[in-house]
């Protein structure tokens, strides 16, 4: 599988991402003195900066195919066992775990199959919106349904971390939020010998409409800021190598392999 191949520590995948990054950032690095890169057009692709405000904005997750939901309706046996105490029912979503509700994976068509209700579309909804939709549907069966919905697995969220990290690949099920610092930690951390701590890139939006940010993590301030830089699903994090000094020469030599960017598209990283 292409996605599994990308997860491997292969030189081809690393070079492919490096070329992609450089095509987006060529001409911008010399002028970059802050976290974000300026507007530019490279190889016919308009590159926009990722602002600090965007990087520090936490994403509200919307349910997507492959996510796993736990749905409970108190007092309805088809949705799980009864709550262990009356206080559990009063705790709302927190009490859902005590009721031992059933879990449902979101199908590729964006629906889940629920007892009594059948197919219910949930893709694109927040947890609260999904709860409200199921509550309205359950009114046919329960006078005042008490519904709990939680996301137990964020399988739709994928973040790619490549470059000079110990375990490059796809961070799967990263939870509702993942900071840059956490993503790098899950990838085993940056390589102490080969990583260029002052050149870490975040690419968002794919190759057609990319946004790119340059983050320097070679200072205590930079490492602190990394804890408050929030990654979105399908972001690409790339840690540059300090062993590569002449990027223009590097790109010109390996430019023909840009066709391998199709692998990224097949893996769902770019659109």
Backbone as JSON, one array per atom type, in Angstrom:
{
  "sequence": "XXXXXXXXXXXXXXXXXXXXXXXXXXXXXXXXXXXXXXXXXXXXXXXXXXXXXXXXXXXXXXXXXXXXXXXXXXXXXXXXXXXXXXXXXXXXXXXXXXXXXXXXXXXXXXXXXXXXXXXXXXXXXXXXXXXXXXXXXXXXXXXXXXXXXXXXXXXXXXXXXXXXXXXXXXXXXXXXXXXXXXXXXXXXXXXXXXXXXXXXXXXXXXXXXXXXXXXXXXXXXXXXXXXXXXXXXXXXXXXXXXXXXXXXXXXXXXXXXXXXXXXXXXXXXXX",
  "N": [[0.84, -1.19, 0.0], [0.44, 2.29, -0.73], [0.3, 4.19, 1.32], [1.44, 2.81, 3.44], [3.97, 2.49, 2.48], [4.92, 5.08, 2.51], [5.13, 5.41, 5.2], [7.41, 4.14, 5.9], [10.89, 4.35, 6.66], [12.24, 5.42, 4.23], [14.59, 6.36, 1.76], [13.66, 7.34, -0.64], [11.06, 8.31, -0.13], [11.66, 10.32, 1.68], [13.31, 12.02, 0.15], [11.45, 12.75, -1.76], [9.55, 14.28, -0.33], [11.26, 16.28, 0.51], [11.92, 17.54, -1.9], [9.41, 18.46, -2.67], [8.88, 20.28, -0.6], [10.92, 22.13, -1.08], [10.33, 23.06, -3.63], [8.08, 24.5, -3.07], [9.1, 26.37, -1.35], [11.3, 27.62, -2.5], [13.24, 30.45, -3.07], [12.14, 31.8, -1.02], [13.34, 31.28, 1.37], [15.69, 32.73, 1.92], [14.7, 35.2, 2.5], [13.29, 34.83, 4.73], [12.73, 35.5, 8.03], [11.15, 35.14, 10.15], [8.51, 33.22, 11.72], [6.64, 32.6, 9.72], [6.36, 32.2, 6.15], [6.58, 34.4, 3.33], [4.27, 35.55, 0.73], [4.48, 33.98, -2.46], [5.25, 32.86, -5.81], [5.9, 29.82, -7.14], [7.12, 27.74, -9.59], [4.7, 27.97, -10.94], [2.86, 27.56, -8.97], [1.05, 29.1, -6.5], [2.24, 30.16, -3.48], [1.22, 30.52, -0.22], [1.52, 32.15, 2.97], [1.48, 30.5, 6.15], [-0.05, 31.84, 8.82], [0.8, 33.03, 12.12], [-1.45, 33.19, 13.69], [-3.13, 31.33, 12.44], [-1.69, 28.99, 12.86], [-1.85, 28.72, 15.58], [-4.45, 28.27, 16.06], [-6.87, 26.11, 17.22], [-8.26, 23.19, 15.81], [-11.64, 22.41, 15.26], [-12.87, 19.32, 15.44], [-14.53, 17.57, 12.91], [-16.75, 14.95, 12.33], [-15.76, 12.18, 10.39], [-15.44, 9.71, 7.72], [-14.31, 6.52, 8.85], [-13.76, 7.31, 11.43], [-14.43, 6.42, 14.85], [-17.28, 6.06, 16.79], [-18.84, 6.27, 19.99], [-22.02, 5.61, 21.02], [-24.67, 6.23, 23.15], [-27.85, 5.71, 24.65], [-29.6, 6.49, 27.34], [-31.44, 4.18, 29.25], [-32.35, 2.74, 27.11], [-32.11, -0.39, 26.05], [-31.04, -1.37, 23.64], [-28.95, 0.26, 23.05], [-26.93, -0.27, 24.78], [-25.83, -1.26, 28.12], [-27.53, -0.47, 31.23], [-26.91, 2.62, 33.04], [-24.47, 2.75, 35.68], [-25.16, 4.08, 37.95], [-27.46, 6.54, 39.29], [-26.26, 9.0, 39.3], [-24.45, 8.81, 37.27], [-25.97, 9.03, 34.98], [-26.65, 11.66, 35.11], [-24.35, 12.99, 34.48], [-24.02, 13.43, 31.81], [-22.08, 13.43, 28.9], [-19.83, 12.42, 30.18], [-20.89, 10.39, 31.7], [-21.45, 8.57, 29.79], [-19.44, 6.74, 29.34], [-19.68, 5.1, 31.54], [-21.97, 3.79, 31.05], [-21.36, 1.89, 29.23], [-21.67, 1.92, 26.35], [-22.3, 1.07, 22.87], [-19.98, 0.82, 20.15], [-19.39, 2.43, 17.01], [-18.22, 2.37, 13.74], [-17.65, 4.93, 11.41], [-18.98, 4.72, 8.23], [-17.71, 4.62, 4.82], [-19.48, 6.08, 3.32], [-20.25, 8.01, 5.01], [-22.03, 7.45, 7.06], [-23.48, 5.9, 10.04], [-24.6, 2.82, 11.41], [-27.25, 2.48, 13.43], [-28.98, 1.0, 16.25], [-32.5, 0.6, 16.05], [-32.72, 3.07, 14.66], [-31.39, 2.76, 12.25], [-29.59, 3.68, 9.31], [-27.66, 6.54, 9.82], [-26.65, 9.72, 8.94], [-23.6, 11.2, 9.64], [-21.23, 12.41, 8.96], [-19.23, 15.28, 8.74], [-20.35, 16.55, 10.85], [-20.08, 18.03, 14.13], [-19.35, 16.63, 17.39], [-21.35, 17.48, 19.16], [-23.35, 18.28, 17.37], [-23.92, 15.84, 16.15], [-24.95, 14.48, 18.33], [-27.29, 15.99, 18.77], [-28.69, 15.46, 16.4], [-29.16, 12.67, 16.58], [-30.65, 12.63, 18.9], [-33.02, 13.94, 18.12], [-33.99, 12.08, 16.28], [-34.46, 9.93, 17.94], [-36.69, 10.61, 19.36], [-38.95, 9.46, 18.39], [-39.03, 7.04, 19.64], [-38.43, 7.33, 22.33], [-39.59, 9.39, 24.9], [-38.21, 11.61, 26.12], [-35.31, 11.54, 25.12], [-32.07, 10.78, 26.33], [-29.1, 11.34, 25.2], [-25.8, 10.31, 24.51], [-22.77, 11.05, 22.91], [-19.58, 10.22, 21.88], [-16.3, 10.53, 20.5], [-14.3, 7.87, 19.94], [-12.15, 6.95, 18.48], [-10.02, 8.66, 16.34], [-9.76, 8.08, 13.5], [-9.86, 9.23, 11.0], [-8.21, 11.38, 10.98], [-5.08, 12.24, 9.88], [-1.66, 12.81, 10.03], [1.34, 13.69, 8.53], [4.68, 13.11, 9.21], [7.86, 13.79, 8.33], [11.3, 13.62, 7.16], [14.17, 14.55, 9.03], [13.64, 12.85, 11.42], [13.3, 10.34, 13.97], [11.45, 8.26, 13.58], [9.95, 8.46, 10.9], [6.81, 9.02, 9.27], [3.27, 8.29, 9.05], [1.2, 9.8, 11.4], [-1.24, 8.3, 13.03], [-4.66, 8.35, 14.16], [-4.49, 10.72, 15.91], [-5.9, 11.92, 17.93], [-8.18, 14.52, 19.2], [-6.77, 16.89, 19.02], [-3.5, 17.98, 18.14], [-0.31, 19.01, 18.79], [2.56, 20.63, 17.27], [4.87, 19.98, 18.69], [4.05, 17.61, 19.97], [3.57, 15.96, 17.77], [6.13, 15.68, 16.68], [7.3, 14.36, 18.81], [5.87, 11.95, 18.8], [6.91, 10.93, 16.5], [9.3, 10.06, 17.3], [11.05, 12.02, 17.87], [13.37, 14.64, 16.84], [16.28, 13.99, 14.88], [19.3, 13.95, 16.56], [21.75, 14.32, 15.37], [21.55, 14.76, 12.56], [19.37, 16.46, 12.09], [18.12, 19.67, 11.21], [17.42, 21.95, 13.32], [16.57, 24.53, 13.08], [15.13, 24.69, 10.79], [12.23, 23.75, 10.24], [9.3, 22.68, 8.68], [5.87, 23.32, 7.96], [3.36, 22.15, 5.95], [0.35, 22.9, 4.46], [-2.77, 22.19, 2.93], [-2.18, 20.94, 0.5], [-0.7, 20.39, -2.8], [-1.8, 22.0, -4.78], [-2.96, 24.32, -3.7], [-1.07, 25.41, -1.71], [-0.12, 26.18, 1.66], [2.49, 27.38, 3.63], [4.66, 27.14, 6.41], [7.51, 28.25, 8.15], [9.29, 27.09, 10.82], [11.34, 27.72, 13.52], [13.12, 25.74, 15.66], [15.3, 25.84, 17.26], [15.76, 27.2, 19.53], [14.93, 27.96, 22.97], [12.6, 29.44, 23.12], [11.44, 28.85, 20.66], [10.93, 26.09, 20.94], [9.07, 26.2, 22.98], [6.98, 27.56, 21.71], [6.27, 25.61, 19.89], [4.64, 23.93, 21.27], [2.24, 25.14, 21.15], [1.46, 25.27, 18.59], [-0.85, 24.14, 16.47], [-1.67, 21.27, 14.71], [-3.43, 20.42, 11.72], [-5.64, 17.97, 10.26], [-4.1, 16.07, 7.73], [-1.95, 17.72, 7.44], [1.49, 18.29, 6.61], [4.5, 17.71, 8.13], [7.8, 18.63, 8.0], [11.13, 17.99, 8.72], [14.08, 19.53, 8.17], [17.34, 18.68, 6.82], [20.55, 19.22, 8.15], [22.67, 18.56, 6.72], [22.39, 19.11, 4.09], [23.27, 21.69, 2.06], [23.33, 23.23, -0.31], [20.61, 23.95, -1.69], [19.43, 24.67, -4.15], [21.0, 23.37, -6.06], [20.56, 20.76, -5.24], [17.8, 20.44, -5.7], [17.68, 20.85, -8.5], [19.02, 18.63, -9.43], [17.42, 16.49, -8.66], [14.93, 17.05, -9.57], [13.41, 15.68, -11.63], [12.16, 13.62, -10.24], [9.9, 14.61, -9.21], [7.52, 13.67, -10.12], [6.91, 11.65, -8.46], [5.37, 12.75, -6.56], [2.83, 12.01, -6.91], [2.48, 9.84, -5.33], [2.01, 10.91, -2.83], [-0.49, 11.99, -3.25], [-2.0, 9.69, -3.69], [-1.79, 8.59, -1.22], [-3.41, 10.17, 0.18], [-2.53, 12.45, 1.36], [-2.18, 14.81, -0.06], [-4.38, 16.7, -2.18]],
  "CA": [[0.0, 0.0, 0.0], [1.23, 3.5, -0.82], [0.38, 4.83, 2.63], [2.39, 2.08, 4.26], [5.3, 2.76, 1.95], [5.32, 6.39, 3.0], [5.41, 5.32, 6.62], [8.71, 3.56, 6.07], [12.01, 5.3, 6.65], [12.88, 5.18, 2.94], [15.24, 7.54, 1.19], [12.83, 7.86, -1.72], [9.99, 9.12, 0.43], [12.27, 11.5, 2.29], [13.71, 12.92, -0.93], [10.24, 13.25, -2.41], [9.03, 15.36, 0.48], [12.24, 17.37, 0.49], [11.77, 18.25, -3.17], [8.13, 19.17, -2.61], [9.06, 21.42, 0.28], [11.78, 23.12, -1.68], [9.62, 23.69, -4.74], [7.17, 25.47, -2.49], [9.78, 27.39, -0.57], [12.42, 28.2, -3.22], [13.15, 31.89, -3.21], [11.55, 32.39, 0.17], [14.14, 31.0, 2.56], [16.65, 33.79, 2.22], [13.99, 36.37, 3.02], [12.49, 34.42, 5.88], [13.37, 35.72, 9.33], [10.16, 34.88, 11.19], [7.92, 31.9, 11.67], [5.88, 32.36, 8.51], [6.94, 32.6, 4.88], [5.78, 35.37, 2.59], [3.63, 35.1, -0.5], [5.37, 33.8, -3.6], [4.77, 31.93, -6.82], [7.0, 28.95, -7.51], [6.75, 26.71, -10.56], [3.3, 28.11, -11.29], [2.02, 27.3, -7.8], [1.08, 30.22, -5.56], [2.49, 29.74, -2.11], [0.77, 31.49, 0.77], [2.08, 31.86, 4.29], [0.66, 30.1, 7.29], [0.17, 32.87, 9.82], [0.88, 32.58, 13.5], [-2.83, 33.01, 14.18], [-3.64, 30.06, 11.91], [-0.97, 27.9, 13.49], [-2.23, 28.61, 16.99], [-5.89, 28.04, 16.15], [-7.2, 24.7, 17.36], [-9.28, 22.74, 14.87], [-12.81, 21.7, 15.78], [-12.96, 18.12, 14.61], [-15.82, 17.15, 12.37], [-16.77, 13.51, 12.13], [-15.44, 11.78, 9.02], [-15.35, 8.26, 7.56], [-13.31, 5.74, 9.58], [-13.82, 7.63, 12.85], [-15.23, 5.48, 15.65], [-18.12, 6.76, 17.75], [-19.61, 5.55, 20.99], [-23.34, 6.23, 21.14], [-25.49, 5.63, 24.21], [-29.13, 6.34, 24.97], [-29.9, 5.93, 28.64], [-32.74, 3.54, 29.38], [-32.69, 2.0, 25.89], [-31.17, -1.53, 26.07], [-30.39, -1.57, 22.34], [-27.77, 1.11, 22.97], [-25.97, -0.61, 25.81], [-26.35, -1.58, 29.44], [-27.99, 0.68, 32.0], [-25.84, 3.28, 33.78], [-24.17, 2.09, 36.95], [-25.78, 4.83, 39.05], [-28.24, 7.68, 38.82], [-25.36, 10.13, 39.1], [-23.79, 8.63, 35.97], [-26.85, 9.56, 33.95], [-26.68, 13.12, 35.21], [-23.07, 13.56, 34.06], [-24.0, 13.66, 30.37], [-21.1, 12.67, 28.13], [-18.93, 11.68, 31.08], [-21.57, 9.2, 32.14], [-21.59, 7.63, 28.68], [-18.47, 5.65, 29.48], [-20.14, 4.2, 32.58], [-23.08, 3.0, 30.55], [-20.84, 0.85, 28.35], [-22.38, 1.97, 25.09], [-21.7, 0.37, 21.74], [-19.15, 1.66, 19.28], [-19.75, 2.32, 15.6], [-17.29, 3.01, 12.81], [-18.32, 5.69, 10.35], [-18.75, 4.11, 6.93], [-17.15, 5.5, 3.8], [-20.53, 6.96, 2.83], [-20.51, 9.03, 6.02], [-23.12, 7.07, 7.95], [-23.32, 4.82, 11.0], [-25.81, 2.01, 11.55], [-27.64, 2.49, 14.83], [-30.18, 0.25, 16.59], [-33.78, 1.28, 15.92], [-32.7, 4.18, 13.71], [-30.81, 2.39, 10.97], [-28.48, 4.49, 8.81], [-27.72, 7.94, 10.22], [-25.52, 10.47, 8.38], [-22.91, 11.97, 10.68], [-20.03, 13.05, 8.43], [-19.28, 16.73, 8.69], [-20.94, 17.08, 12.07], [-19.33, 17.98, 15.37], [-19.94, 15.68, 18.34], [-22.59, 18.04, 19.68], [-24.33, 18.24, 16.29], [-24.33, 14.45, 16.0], [-25.82, 14.19, 19.48], [-28.59, 16.63, 18.54], [-29.39, 14.74, 15.33], [-29.63, 11.38, 17.08], [-31.7, 12.93, 19.87], [-34.26, 14.22, 17.38], [-34.47, 10.83, 15.68], [-34.88, 9.0, 18.98], [-37.96, 11.05, 19.93], [-39.99, 8.5, 17.95], [-39.0, 5.84, 20.48], [-38.3, 7.72, 23.73], [-40.2, 10.72, 25.05], [-37.14, 12.58, 26.34], [-34.07, 10.75, 25.01], [-30.82, 11.31, 26.88], [-28.14, 10.75, 24.27], [-24.39, 10.65, 24.65], [-21.93, 10.72, 21.75], [-18.16, 10.55, 22.02], [-15.41, 9.95, 19.48], [-13.33, 7.01, 20.62], [-10.96, 6.85, 17.63], [-9.97, 9.69, 15.3], [-9.05, 7.41, 12.42], [-9.84, 10.04, 9.79], [-7.15, 12.38, 11.1], [-3.75, 11.72, 9.58], [-0.63, 13.84, 9.91], [2.57, 13.08, 8.03], [5.9, 13.7, 9.74], [8.98, 13.23, 7.58], [12.57, 14.32, 7.27], [15.16, 14.07, 9.99], [13.08, 12.37, 12.68], [13.71, 8.95, 14.16], [10.44, 7.34, 13.03], [9.08, 9.21, 10.0], [5.63, 8.31, 8.76], [1.95, 8.85, 9.3], [0.67, 9.76, 12.76], [-2.64, 7.89, 12.91], [-5.49, 8.55, 15.35], [-3.77, 11.63, 16.8], [-6.78, 12.54, 18.91], [-8.87, 15.71, 18.71], [-5.82, 17.97, 18.77], [-2.11, 17.53, 18.17], [0.61, 20.13, 18.59], [3.78, 20.3, 16.55], [5.77, 19.3, 19.62], [3.55, 16.25, 20.18], [3.76, 15.2, 16.53], [7.55, 15.33, 16.6], [7.57, 13.36, 19.85], [5.34, 10.67, 18.34], [7.79, 10.45, 15.44], [10.55, 9.66, 17.92], [11.91, 13.18, 18.08], [14.28, 15.01, 15.76], [17.59, 13.34, 14.95], [20.24, 14.85, 17.21], [22.94, 14.52, 14.55], [21.3, 15.23, 11.2], [18.25, 17.39, 11.98], [18.35, 21.12, 11.26], [16.37, 22.4, 14.22], [16.12, 25.87, 12.69], [14.36, 24.6, 9.55], [11.1, 22.81, 10.3], [8.26, 23.23, 7.82], [4.51, 22.79, 8.0], [2.67, 22.39, 4.68], [-1.09, 22.69, 4.63], [-3.59, 22.51, 1.77], [-1.83, 20.19, -0.7], [0.2, 21.0, -3.77], [-2.49, 22.93, -5.64], [-3.13, 25.58, -2.97], [-0.32, 25.17, -0.47], [0.32, 27.19, 2.62], [3.69, 26.82, 4.24], [5.24, 27.9, 7.52], [8.86, 27.88, 8.58], [9.36, 27.18, 12.28], [12.68, 27.5, 14.06], [13.03, 25.08, 16.97], [16.66, 25.76, 17.8], [15.84, 28.02, 20.74], [13.94, 27.61, 23.99], [11.36, 30.09, 22.74], [10.87, 28.07, 19.56], [10.4, 24.83, 21.46], [7.86, 26.53, 23.73], [5.94, 27.88, 20.74], [5.86, 24.37, 19.23], [3.58, 23.33, 22.08], [1.01, 25.88, 20.89], [1.21, 25.23, 17.15], [-1.78, 23.02, 16.35], [-1.7, 20.69, 13.37], [-4.71, 19.98, 11.21], [-5.58, 16.72, 9.53], [-3.43, 16.07, 6.43], [-0.76, 18.55, 7.44], [2.78, 17.62, 6.44], [5.59, 18.31, 8.9], [9.08, 18.19, 7.44], [12.32, 18.46, 9.42], [15.17, 19.61, 7.19], [18.63, 18.11, 7.18], [21.62, 20.21, 8.15], [23.72, 18.06, 5.84], [22.14, 19.63, 2.75], [23.53, 23.13, 2.12], [23.03, 23.88, -1.58], [19.29, 23.44, -2.05], [19.16, 24.84, -5.58], [21.68, 22.27, -6.75], [19.88, 19.52, -4.86], [16.51, 20.36, -6.4], [17.89, 20.71, -9.93], [19.47, 17.27, -9.71], [16.38, 15.5, -8.39], [13.64, 17.56, -10.01], [12.59, 14.71, -12.36], [11.4, 12.72, -9.36], [8.7, 15.27, -8.73], [6.38, 12.84, -10.48], [6.6, 10.8, -7.32], [4.38, 13.42, -5.72], [1.57, 11.27, -7.06], [2.38, 8.94, -4.19], [1.39, 11.67, -1.76], [-1.92, 12.1, -3.56], [-2.6, 8.37, -3.48], [-1.83, 8.34, 0.22], [-4.42, 11.02, 0.77], [-1.9, 13.57, 2.03], [-2.52, 15.98, -0.85], [-5.58, 16.53, -2.99]],
  "C": [[0.88, 1.25, 0.0], [1.4, 4.14, 0.54], [1.38, 4.14, 3.54], [3.82, 2.34, 3.79], [5.81, 4.11, 2.44], [5.73, 6.35, 4.46], [6.8, 4.76, 6.88], [9.79, 4.64, 6.0], [12.81, 5.07, 5.38], [13.46, 6.47, 2.4], [14.38, 8.16, 0.11], [11.73, 8.76, -1.18], [10.54, 10.41, 1.02], [12.69, 12.51, 1.23], [12.52, 13.54, -1.61], [9.66, 14.42, -1.64], [9.97, 16.55, 0.46], [12.1, 18.2, -0.78], [10.48, 19.07, -3.16], [8.26, 20.42, -1.77], [9.86, 22.51, -0.42], [11.13, 23.79, -2.88], [8.65, 24.75, -4.22], [7.91, 26.64, -1.87], [10.94, 28.07, -1.29], [12.23, 29.71, -3.37], [12.62, 32.57, -1.98], [12.48, 32.28, 1.37], [15.06, 32.15, 2.92], [15.99, 35.01, 2.83], [13.25, 36.07, 4.3], [13.26, 34.66, 7.16], [12.4, 35.45, 10.47], [9.58, 33.5, 11.0], [7.28, 31.6, 10.33], [6.63, 32.85, 7.29], [6.02, 33.58, 4.19], [5.16, 34.77, 1.36], [4.67, 34.97, -1.6], [4.7, 32.88, -4.6], [5.95, 31.13, -7.31], [6.49, 27.85, -8.42], [5.25, 26.75, -10.87], [2.34, 27.87, -10.15], [2.16, 28.47, -6.84], [1.21, 29.7, -4.15], [2.04, 30.86, -1.17], [1.34, 31.14, 2.13], [1.04, 31.32, 5.24], [0.96, 31.1, 8.4], [0.25, 32.26, 11.21], [-0.51, 32.32, 14.06], [-3.41, 31.68, 13.69], [-2.98, 28.89, 12.62], [-1.4, 27.68, 14.93], [-3.72, 28.4, 17.17], [-6.18, 26.54, 16.19], [-8.37, 24.34, 16.45], [-10.42, 22.05, 15.61], [-13.04, 20.49, 14.89], [-14.4, 17.85, 14.18], [-15.73, 15.68, 11.98], [-16.56, 13.18, 10.65], [-15.38, 10.26, 8.93], [-14.12, 7.69, 8.26], [-13.21, 6.15, 11.05], [-14.68, 6.6, 13.57], [-15.97, 6.27, 16.73], [-18.69, 5.8, 18.77], [-20.92, 6.31, 21.2], [-24.13, 5.48, 22.2], [-26.78, 6.42, 24.32], [-29.59, 5.7, 26.27], [-31.33, 5.38, 28.68], [-33.18, 2.77, 28.16], [-31.69, 0.85, 25.77], [-30.42, -1.72, 24.75], [-29.1, -0.76, 22.21], [-26.77, 0.84, 24.09], [-26.63, -0.88, 27.14], [-26.74, -0.31, 30.18], [-26.83, 1.32, 32.73], [-25.68, 2.66, 35.15], [-24.79, 2.82, 38.13], [-26.58, 5.98, 38.47], [-27.36, 8.88, 38.57], [-24.67, 10.03, 37.75], [-24.64, 9.21, 34.86], [-26.82, 11.09, 33.95], [-25.41, 13.77, 34.69], [-22.99, 13.75, 32.56], [-22.99, 12.79, 29.67], [-20.17, 11.88, 29.03], [-19.57, 10.39, 31.53], [-21.69, 8.16, 31.06], [-20.66, 6.44, 28.83], [-18.95, 4.64, 30.51], [-21.32, 3.35, 32.11], [-22.61, 1.88, 29.62], [-21.64, 0.8, 27.06], [-21.64, 1.23, 23.99], [-20.95, 1.35, 20.85], [-19.46, 1.37, 17.81], [-18.72, 3.05, 14.75], [-18.07, 3.72, 11.72], [-17.96, 5.09, 9.01], [-18.2, 5.12, 5.93], [-18.2, 6.43, 3.21], [-20.95, 8.0, 3.87], [-21.6, 8.69, 7.01], [-22.66, 6.05, 8.99], [-24.65, 4.1, 11.09], [-26.14, 1.88, 13.03], [-28.87, 1.62, 15.07], [-31.41, 1.15, 16.51], [-33.79, 2.32, 14.81], [-32.19, 3.81, 12.32], [-29.67, 3.32, 10.58], [-28.68, 5.97, 9.17], [-26.46, 8.64, 9.69], [-24.89, 11.34, 9.46], [-21.67, 12.7, 10.16], [-20.23, 14.56, 8.32], [-19.86, 17.37, 9.93], [-19.91, 17.1, 13.21], [-20.0, 16.95, 16.29], [-21.28, 16.2, 18.84], [-23.69, 18.01, 18.62], [-24.84, 16.82, 16.05], [-25.26, 14.04, 17.13], [-27.22, 14.76, 19.27], [-29.38, 15.9, 17.46], [-29.96, 13.42, 15.83], [-30.75, 11.59, 18.09], [-33.04, 13.16, 19.17], [-34.85, 12.94, 16.78], [-35.03, 9.89, 16.73], [-36.21, 9.4, 19.62], [-39.1, 10.12, 19.51], [-40.1, 7.32, 18.89], [-38.97, 6.16, 21.98], [-38.8, 9.15, 23.87], [-39.15, 11.81, 25.23], [-35.79, 11.84, 26.31], [-32.86, 11.49, 25.57], [-29.68, 10.62, 26.14], [-26.72, 11.21, 24.6], [-23.62, 10.19, 23.43], [-20.5, 11.13, 22.06], [-17.41, 9.92, 20.85], [-14.34, 9.15, 20.21], [-12.06, 6.8, 19.8], [-11.08, 7.87, 16.5], [-9.22, 9.14, 14.09], [-8.98, 8.24, 11.14], [-8.73, 11.07, 9.81], [-5.79, 11.73, 10.88], [-2.8, 12.89, 9.39], [0.67, 13.16, 9.53], [3.78, 13.83, 8.56], [7.08, 13.01, 9.06], [10.23, 14.1, 7.74], [13.44, 13.7, 8.35], [14.55, 13.82, 11.37], [13.38, 10.88, 12.78], [12.74, 7.95, 13.53], [9.48, 8.09, 12.11], [7.91, 8.36, 9.52], [4.36, 9.02, 9.14], [1.58, 8.69, 10.77], [-0.82, 9.49, 12.65], [-3.36, 8.09, 14.25], [-4.8, 9.48, 16.34], [-4.62, 12.28, 17.87], [-7.39, 13.82, 18.38], [-7.95, 16.87, 18.41], [-4.41, 17.42, 18.93], [-1.21, 18.73, 17.89], [1.82, 19.66, 17.8], [4.74, 19.54, 17.45], [5.35, 17.85, 19.84], [3.77, 15.38, 18.95], [5.21, 14.77, 16.39], [7.91, 14.27, 17.63], [7.07, 11.99, 19.42], [6.18, 10.08, 17.21], [9.17, 10.1, 15.99], [11.5, 10.8, 18.19], [12.82, 13.45, 16.9], [15.64, 14.35, 15.99], [18.62, 14.33, 15.49], [21.44, 15.19, 16.34], [22.61, 15.21, 13.23], [20.22, 16.3, 11.08], [18.71, 18.85, 12.06], [17.2, 21.73, 12.06], [15.8, 23.76, 13.82], [15.28, 25.85, 11.41], [13.35, 23.45, 9.62], [9.96, 23.46, 9.54], [6.92, 22.54, 8.07], [3.84, 23.16, 6.69], [1.21, 22.01, 4.87], [-1.8, 23.03, 3.32], [-3.23, 21.77, 0.5], [-0.98, 20.98, -1.66], [-0.48, 22.06, -4.63], [-2.64, 24.31, -4.99], [-2.39, 25.5, -1.64], [-0.15, 26.42, 0.38], [1.5, 26.57, 3.36], [4.19, 27.74, 5.33], [6.61, 27.35, 7.83], [8.94, 28.12, 10.08], [10.77, 26.85, 12.73], [12.56, 26.94, 15.47], [14.4, 24.94, 17.62], [16.86, 26.63, 19.02], [14.77, 27.55, 21.73], [12.59, 28.23, 23.67], [10.66, 29.3, 21.64], [10.26, 26.77, 20.05], [9.13, 25.07, 22.27], [6.72, 26.81, 22.77], [5.41, 26.63, 20.06], [4.75, 23.67, 19.99], [2.23, 23.98, 21.82], [0.76, 26.05, 19.4], [0.39, 23.97, 16.89], [-1.86, 22.56, 14.91], [-3.11, 20.28, 13.0], [-4.53, 18.67, 10.45], [-5.0, 16.94, 8.13], [-2.32, 17.12, 6.32], [0.47, 17.68, 7.2], [3.82, 18.4, 7.23], [6.9, 17.75, 8.35], [10.23, 18.83, 8.19], [13.5, 18.38, 8.45], [16.45, 18.97, 7.73], [19.7, 19.19, 7.14], [22.8, 19.77, 7.28], [23.57, 18.56, 4.42], [22.29, 21.14, 2.81], [23.15, 23.85, 0.83], [21.72, 23.34, -2.11], [19.01, 23.57, -3.54], [19.8, 23.73, -6.4], [20.96, 20.96, -6.48], [18.59, 19.35, -5.65], [16.71, 20.14, -7.89], [18.31, 19.31, -10.32], [18.33, 16.26, -9.58], [15.0, 15.94, -8.83], [12.81, 16.54, -10.78], [11.77, 13.79, -11.47], [10.17, 13.38, -8.78], [7.45, 14.47, -9.07], [5.97, 11.93, -9.34], [5.64, 11.47, -6.35], [3.02, 12.76, -5.84], [1.37, 10.3, -5.92], [1.69, 9.63, -3.02], [-0.12, 11.77, -1.99], [-2.62, 10.78, -3.31], [-2.73, 8.06, -2.0], [-2.83, 9.24, 0.93], [-3.85, 12.22, 1.5], [-2.18, 14.87, 1.28], [-3.72, 15.67, -1.7], [-5.32, 16.92, -4.42]]
}
